Coordinates of C-alpha atoms in Angstrom, one line a residue:
M23 CA 189.4 -23.9 60.5
A24 CA 186.1 -24.0 62.4
A25 CA 187.5 -26.1 65.2
R26 CA 190.5 -23.8 65.5
S27 CA 188.4 -20.7 65.7
S28 CA 186.2 -22.1 68.4
A29 CA 189.3 -22.7 70.5
Y30 CA 190.2 -19.0 70.5
P31 CA 187.7 -18.0 73.2
F32 CA 188.8 -20.9 75.4
Y33 CA 192.5 -19.9 75.1
S34 CA 191.6 -16.2 75.7
F35 CA 189.9 -17.3 78.9
L36 CA 192.9 -19.2 80.0
F37 CA 195.2 -16.3 79.2
I38 CA 193.0 -13.8 81.2
S39 CA 192.7 -16.3 84.1
S40 CA 196.4 -16.7 84.2
I41 CA 196.9 -13.0 84.4
L42 CA 194.4 -12.8 87.3
F43 CA 196.1 -15.8 89.0
I44 CA 199.6 -14.3 88.7
S45 CA 198.3 -11.0 90.0
H46 CA 196.6 -12.7 92.9
I47 CA 199.8 -14.6 93.8
N48 CA 201.9 -11.5 93.6
A49 CA 199.5 -9.6 95.8
T50 CA 199.3 -12.3 98.4
Q51 CA 203.0 -12.7 99.0
T52 CA 203.6 -12.8 102.7
Q53 CA 204.6 -9.4 104.2
A54 CA 205.8 -8.6 107.6
K55 CA 203.4 -6.6 109.8
P56 CA 204.2 -2.9 109.8
P57 CA 206.8 -2.0 112.5
V58 CA 205.6 0.2 115.3
V59 CA 207.2 3.6 115.4
K60 CA 209.2 4.4 118.5
G61 CA 206.9 6.0 121.1
L62 CA 203.8 4.3 120.0
S63 CA 202.4 1.0 121.4
Y64 CA 199.4 -1.3 121.0
S65 CA 199.0 -1.1 124.8
F66 CA 199.8 2.6 125.3
Y67 CA 196.6 3.3 127.3
S68 CA 196.2 -0.2 128.9
K69 CA 196.8 1.2 132.4
T70 CA 196.0 4.9 132.1
C71 CA 192.8 4.7 130.1
P72 CA 191.8 1.0 129.6
K73 CA 188.3 1.8 128.5
L74 CA 189.3 4.2 125.7
E75 CA 188.6 2.0 122.7
T76 CA 185.3 0.9 124.2
I77 CA 184.4 4.6 124.7
V78 CA 185.2 5.3 121.1
R79 CA 183.3 2.4 119.6
N80 CA 180.2 2.7 121.8
H81 CA 179.9 6.4 121.0
L82 CA 180.3 5.8 117.2
Q83 CA 177.7 3.1 117.2
K84 CA 175.2 5.7 118.5
V85 CA 176.4 8.3 116.0
F86 CA 176.2 6.0 113.0
K87 CA 172.6 4.9 113.9
N88 CA 171.5 8.4 113.2
D89 CA 174.1 9.4 110.6
N90 CA 176.0 6.7 108.9
G91 CA 177.5 9.2 106.5
Q92 CA 179.8 10.2 109.2
A93 CA 181.7 6.9 108.8
P94 CA 183.4 7.8 105.5
A95 CA 183.8 11.4 106.7
L96 CA 185.8 10.2 109.7
L97 CA 188.0 8.0 107.5
R98 CA 188.6 11.0 105.2
I99 CA 189.6 13.2 108.1
F100 CA 192.1 10.6 109.2
F101 CA 193.6 10.3 105.8
H102 CA 193.7 14.1 105.2
D103 CA 195.4 14.6 108.6
C104 CA 198.1 12.0 108.2
F105 CA 199.0 12.8 104.6
V106 CA 199.8 16.4 105.1
Q107 CA 202.3 16.7 108.0
G108 CA 201.8 13.5 109.8
C109 CA 199.1 12.1 112.1
D110 CA 199.1 15.0 114.5
G111 CA 195.5 16.3 114.4
S112 CA 196.5 19.4 112.4
V113 CA 193.4 19.1 110.1
L114 CA 191.2 19.5 113.2
L115 CA 192.7 23.0 114.0
D116 CA 190.7 26.1 113.2
G117 CA 192.7 28.6 111.1
S118 CA 192.4 31.9 109.2
P119 CA 192.7 30.0 106.8
G120 CA 193.5 26.5 108.1
E121 CA 194.0 23.2 106.4
R122 CA 190.3 22.6 106.1
D123 CA 189.9 25.8 104.1
Q124 CA 192.1 24.6 101.3
P125 CA 190.6 23.2 98.1
A126 CA 191.7 19.6 98.8
N127 CA 189.7 19.6 102.1
I128 CA 186.5 21.2 100.9
G129 CA 183.5 19.1 102.0
I130 CA 185.0 17.8 105.3
R131 CA 181.9 17.4 107.5
S132 CA 181.6 19.6 110.5
E133 CA 179.5 16.9 112.2
A134 CA 182.4 14.4 112.0
L135 CA 184.8 17.0 113.4
Q136 CA 182.3 17.5 116.3
T137 CA 182.1 13.8 116.8
I138 CA 185.9 13.6 117.3
D139 CA 185.7 16.3 119.9
D140 CA 182.8 14.7 121.6
I141 CA 184.8 11.5 122.0
R142 CA 187.7 13.6 123.3
A143 CA 185.4 15.0 126.0
L144 CA 184.2 11.5 127.0
A145 CA 187.8 10.2 127.1
H146 CA 189.1 13.1 129.1
K147 CA 186.2 12.8 131.6
E148 CA 187.0 9.1 132.1
C149 CA 190.8 9.3 132.2
G150 CA 191.9 12.9 132.5
R151 CA 193.6 14.8 129.7
I152 CA 195.9 12.1 128.5
V153 CA 194.4 11.0 125.2
S154 CA 195.3 13.1 122.1
C155 CA 192.9 14.2 119.4
A156 CA 195.3 12.6 117.0
D157 CA 194.9 9.2 118.6
I158 CA 191.1 9.7 118.7
T159 CA 191.1 10.5 115.0
V160 CA 192.9 7.2 114.3
L161 CA 190.6 5.2 116.5
A162 CA 187.5 6.8 115.0
A163 CA 188.7 6.0 111.5
R164 CA 189.4 2.4 112.4
D165 CA 185.9 2.0 113.9
A166 CA 184.3 3.8 111.0
V167 CA 185.7 1.0 108.8
F168 CA 184.8 -1.9 111.2
L169 CA 181.3 -0.6 112.1
S170 CA 180.5 -0.3 108.3
G171 CA 181.4 -4.0 107.6
G172 CA 185.1 -3.7 107.2
P173 CA 188.0 -5.5 109.1
N174 CA 188.6 -5.1 112.8
Y175 CA 192.2 -4.3 113.4
A176 CA 194.5 -3.0 116.1
V177 CA 196.3 0.4 115.8
P178 CA 199.3 1.5 117.8
L179 CA 198.6 4.6 120.0
G180 CA 200.5 7.2 121.8
R181 CA 200.4 10.1 119.3
R182 CA 200.7 13.7 120.6
D183 CA 198.8 16.6 119.0
G184 CA 200.6 19.1 116.9
I185 CA 200.6 22.8 117.7
S186 CA 200.6 24.0 114.1
F187 CA 199.0 23.2 110.7
S188 CA 200.2 23.4 107.1
T189 CA 198.1 24.9 104.4
S190 CA 200.8 24.4 101.8
G191 CA 201.0 20.7 102.7
T192 CA 197.5 20.0 101.5
K193 CA 198.8 20.4 97.9
N194 CA 200.4 17.0 98.4
L195 CA 197.1 15.3 98.9
P196 CA 196.2 13.0 96.0
S197 CA 193.6 14.5 93.7
P198 CA 190.5 12.7 92.4
L199 CA 191.4 14.2 89.0
N200 CA 194.8 12.4 89.0
T201 CA 195.9 9.7 86.6
T202 CA 197.4 6.6 88.1
S203 CA 200.9 7.8 87.5
A204 CA 200.2 11.0 89.5
T205 CA 198.5 9.0 92.3
L206 CA 201.4 6.6 92.5
D207 CA 203.9 9.5 92.6
A208 CA 201.9 11.2 95.5
F209 CA 202.0 8.0 97.5
A210 CA 205.5 7.1 96.7
A211 CA 206.6 10.4 98.3
Q212 CA 205.2 8.9 101.5
S213 CA 206.9 5.5 100.9
F214 CA 203.8 3.6 99.8
D215 CA 204.0 1.1 96.9
V216 CA 201.5 0.1 94.2
T217 CA 199.7 -2.5 96.4
D218 CA 199.3 0.2 99.1
V219 CA 197.8 2.6 96.6
V220 CA 195.2 0.2 95.2
A221 CA 194.3 -1.0 98.7
L222 CA 193.9 2.5 100.2
S223 CA 191.9 3.6 97.2
G224 CA 189.4 1.0 98.3
A225 CA 188.4 3.5 101.0
H226 CA 186.1 4.8 98.3
T227 CA 183.9 1.8 98.8
F228 CA 181.7 4.0 100.9
G229 CA 180.9 7.8 101.0
R230 CA 179.8 10.4 98.5
A231 CA 181.5 12.8 96.2
H232 CA 180.7 16.4 95.2
C233 CA 180.1 17.2 91.5
R234 CA 183.2 19.3 91.1
T235 CA 185.4 16.2 91.9
F236 CA 184.2 14.1 88.9
F237 CA 182.5 16.6 86.5
N238 CA 185.7 16.4 84.4
R239 CA 184.5 13.0 83.3
L240 CA 181.0 14.2 82.3
S241 CA 181.9 17.1 80.1
P242 CA 183.3 15.9 77.8
L243 CA 182.1 12.4 78.5
D244 CA 184.8 10.0 79.4
P245 CA 184.6 7.0 77.1
N246 CA 185.9 4.8 80.0
M247 CA 182.7 5.5 82.0
D248 CA 179.7 3.2 81.8
K249 CA 177.0 5.0 79.8
T250 CA 174.2 4.2 82.3
L251 CA 176.3 5.6 85.2
A252 CA 177.2 8.6 83.1
K253 CA 173.5 9.5 82.5
Q254 CA 172.8 9.2 86.2
L255 CA 175.7 11.4 87.1
Q256 CA 174.8 14.0 84.5
A257 CA 171.3 14.2 85.9
T258 CA 172.7 14.7 89.4
C259 CA 175.4 17.2 88.3
P260 CA 174.1 19.6 85.6
D261 CA 177.3 21.6 86.1
A262 CA 180.5 21.4 88.2
N263 CA 179.3 23.9 90.7
S264 CA 176.2 21.9 91.7
G265 CA 175.9 21.2 95.4
N266 CA 174.7 17.7 94.8
T267 CA 176.6 14.6 95.6
A268 CA 176.9 11.0 94.2
N269 CA 177.7 7.7 95.8
L270 CA 181.3 6.5 95.2
D271 CA 180.3 2.9 95.1
I272 CA 177.0 2.3 93.3
R273 CA 176.6 -1.3 94.6
T274 CA 176.9 -1.0 98.4
P275 CA 177.5 2.7 99.1
K276 CA 177.1 2.4 102.9
V277 CA 179.2 -0.8 103.4
F278 CA 183.0 -1.1 103.6
D279 CA 183.6 -4.1 101.3
N280 CA 185.3 -4.9 98.0
K281 CA 182.4 -3.9 95.7
Y282 CA 184.3 -0.8 94.7
Y283 CA 186.7 -2.9 92.7
L284 CA 183.8 -4.6 90.9
D285 CA 182.6 -1.1 90.0
L286 CA 186.0 -0.4 88.4
M287 CA 185.8 -3.7 86.5
N288 CA 182.5 -2.6 85.1
R289 CA 183.7 1.0 84.2
Q290 CA 181.6 2.4 87.1
G291 CA 184.2 4.2 89.1
V292 CA 183.4 7.8 89.7
F293 CA 186.7 9.6 90.0
T294 CA 189.4 9.6 87.3
S295 CA 191.8 8.4 89.9
D296 CA 189.6 5.4 90.6
Q297 CA 188.7 4.2 87.1
D298 CA 192.2 4.8 85.8
L299 CA 193.5 2.0 88.2
L300 CA 191.9 -0.5 85.8
T301 CA 193.5 0.9 82.7
D302 CA 197.1 1.1 84.1
K303 CA 199.0 -2.1 83.7
R304 CA 200.7 -1.5 87.1
T305 CA 197.5 -1.5 89.0
K306 CA 195.0 -3.5 86.9
G307 CA 196.0 -6.9 88.3
L308 CA 195.5 -5.7 91.8
V309 CA 192.1 -4.3 91.1
N310 CA 191.1 -7.7 89.6
A311 CA 192.6 -9.6 92.6
F312 CA 190.8 -7.4 95.2
A313 CA 187.5 -7.7 93.3
L314 CA 187.8 -11.5 93.5
N315 CA 189.0 -11.7 97.0
Q316 CA 187.6 -9.5 99.8
T317 CA 189.8 -11.1 102.4
L318 CA 192.9 -10.2 100.4
F319 CA 191.7 -6.6 100.0
F320 CA 191.0 -6.3 103.8
E321 CA 194.5 -7.7 104.5
K322 CA 196.3 -5.3 102.3
F323 CA 194.1 -2.3 103.4
V324 CA 194.9 -3.0 107.1
D325 CA 198.6 -3.3 106.4
A326 CA 198.7 0.0 104.5
V327 CA 196.4 2.0 106.8
V328 CA 198.3 1.0 110.0
R329 CA 201.5 2.3 108.3
L330 CA 199.6 5.4 107.2
S331 CA 198.5 6.0 110.8
Q332 CA 202.2 6.2 111.9
L333 CA 203.4 8.8 109.4
D334 CA 205.5 11.5 111.1
V335 CA 203.8 11.1 114.5
L336 CA 204.7 13.2 117.5
T337 CA 205.5 11.3 120.6
G338 CA 206.9 11.6 124.1
S339 CA 207.3 15.3 125.0
Q340 CA 206.6 16.5 121.4
G341 CA 203.5 18.5 120.8
E342 CA 200.7 18.5 123.4
I343 CA 197.5 16.9 124.4
R344 CA 194.8 19.4 123.3
G345 CA 192.0 20.3 125.7
K346 CA 189.8 20.9 122.6
C347 CA 190.6 19.4 119.3
N348 CA 190.1 22.6 117.2
V349 CA 192.5 24.9 119.1
V350 CA 195.9 24.6 120.6
N351 CA 196.2 24.9 124.4
S352 CA 196.9 28.3 125.8
S353 CA 199.9 28.5 128.0
K354 CA 198.2 31.2 130.1
K355 CA 195.4 28.9 131.3
S356 CA 195.8 27.3 134.7
L357 CA 195.2 23.6 135.0
L358 CA 192.2 24.4 137.3
M359 CA 190.6 26.6 134.6
S360 CA 191.2 23.9 132.0
A361 CA 189.6 21.3 134.2
V362 CA 186.6 23.5 134.8
E363 CA 186.2 24.1 131.0
E364 CA 186.3 20.3 130.4
V365 CA 183.4 19.7 132.9
V366 CA 181.3 22.6 131.6
Q367 CA 181.8 21.5 128.0
F368 CA 180.9 17.9 128.8
V369 CA 177.7 18.9 130.6
D370 CA 176.7 21.2 127.7
Q371 CA 177.2 18.4 125.1
F372 CA 175.2 15.8 127.0

């Protein structure tokens, strides 16, 4: 009997390892690269604005030296733009109210919005008004990932800016209070599968969260939360309306890596939508696989985020190229007046 009992831990280990291995194999099945939507191209600005991506990356390197918190903010702006009515820069538009005034978008950083418009000014000075704010938002998000330690990847360009926004569409954004079922449903509506959901959730490997987004797990205390983390968060957030924030990844909060998934395995996820990925049988294996293999996580994240960047884009003669990212162009303005405003704004900024 003693020999038989001592064998149980070993067989349990083999069983768990088998689950992880099978999950890993399923997750690493070869997938075709995302197709490029008609009107977009990886070489869209190769002749008309060949220095565009260098302009974006060089500017963000300077920005992040002084404020690395803008990196996750830029990625959030990108996601919240694309998920509502497509990647058309609608979240950048001012409104009364606009998309940014809706509950799902509270906390979007004004500094990051200004950074997007600063890059727009630099690009238009270099190349003329041919680069959309929507494309700049996508490039800024890509470089926010790369400059924070994440993968470097190409994104197709050629988006046009929308001339409207959707306040009602923000209700479709996945909530940090969601269970995995609700999160999967929200993404499925945009044709994303389980692997996409777990990979895109990895964006929470950097950035901070406001108390109201996770206080539901502190009062009453969620038994799925690590007790040490719970005490730290309770000290930070005495109530849901506290203006304080907490790191989403307690291990490497400023680095884009796979430590977020290790957090989940140790019950140290902050949002309900994060930690529940480990408890749901549809997503648990992927969490384990990404925690064990950062290269795998990066691969699946890139695949999903490139497809996300092409949701319902405007191309060709659709939309416009905004002269300022926060307002639509006025049809009454002459091209000369628009050009003068561009020069004046650029001088004022720099």
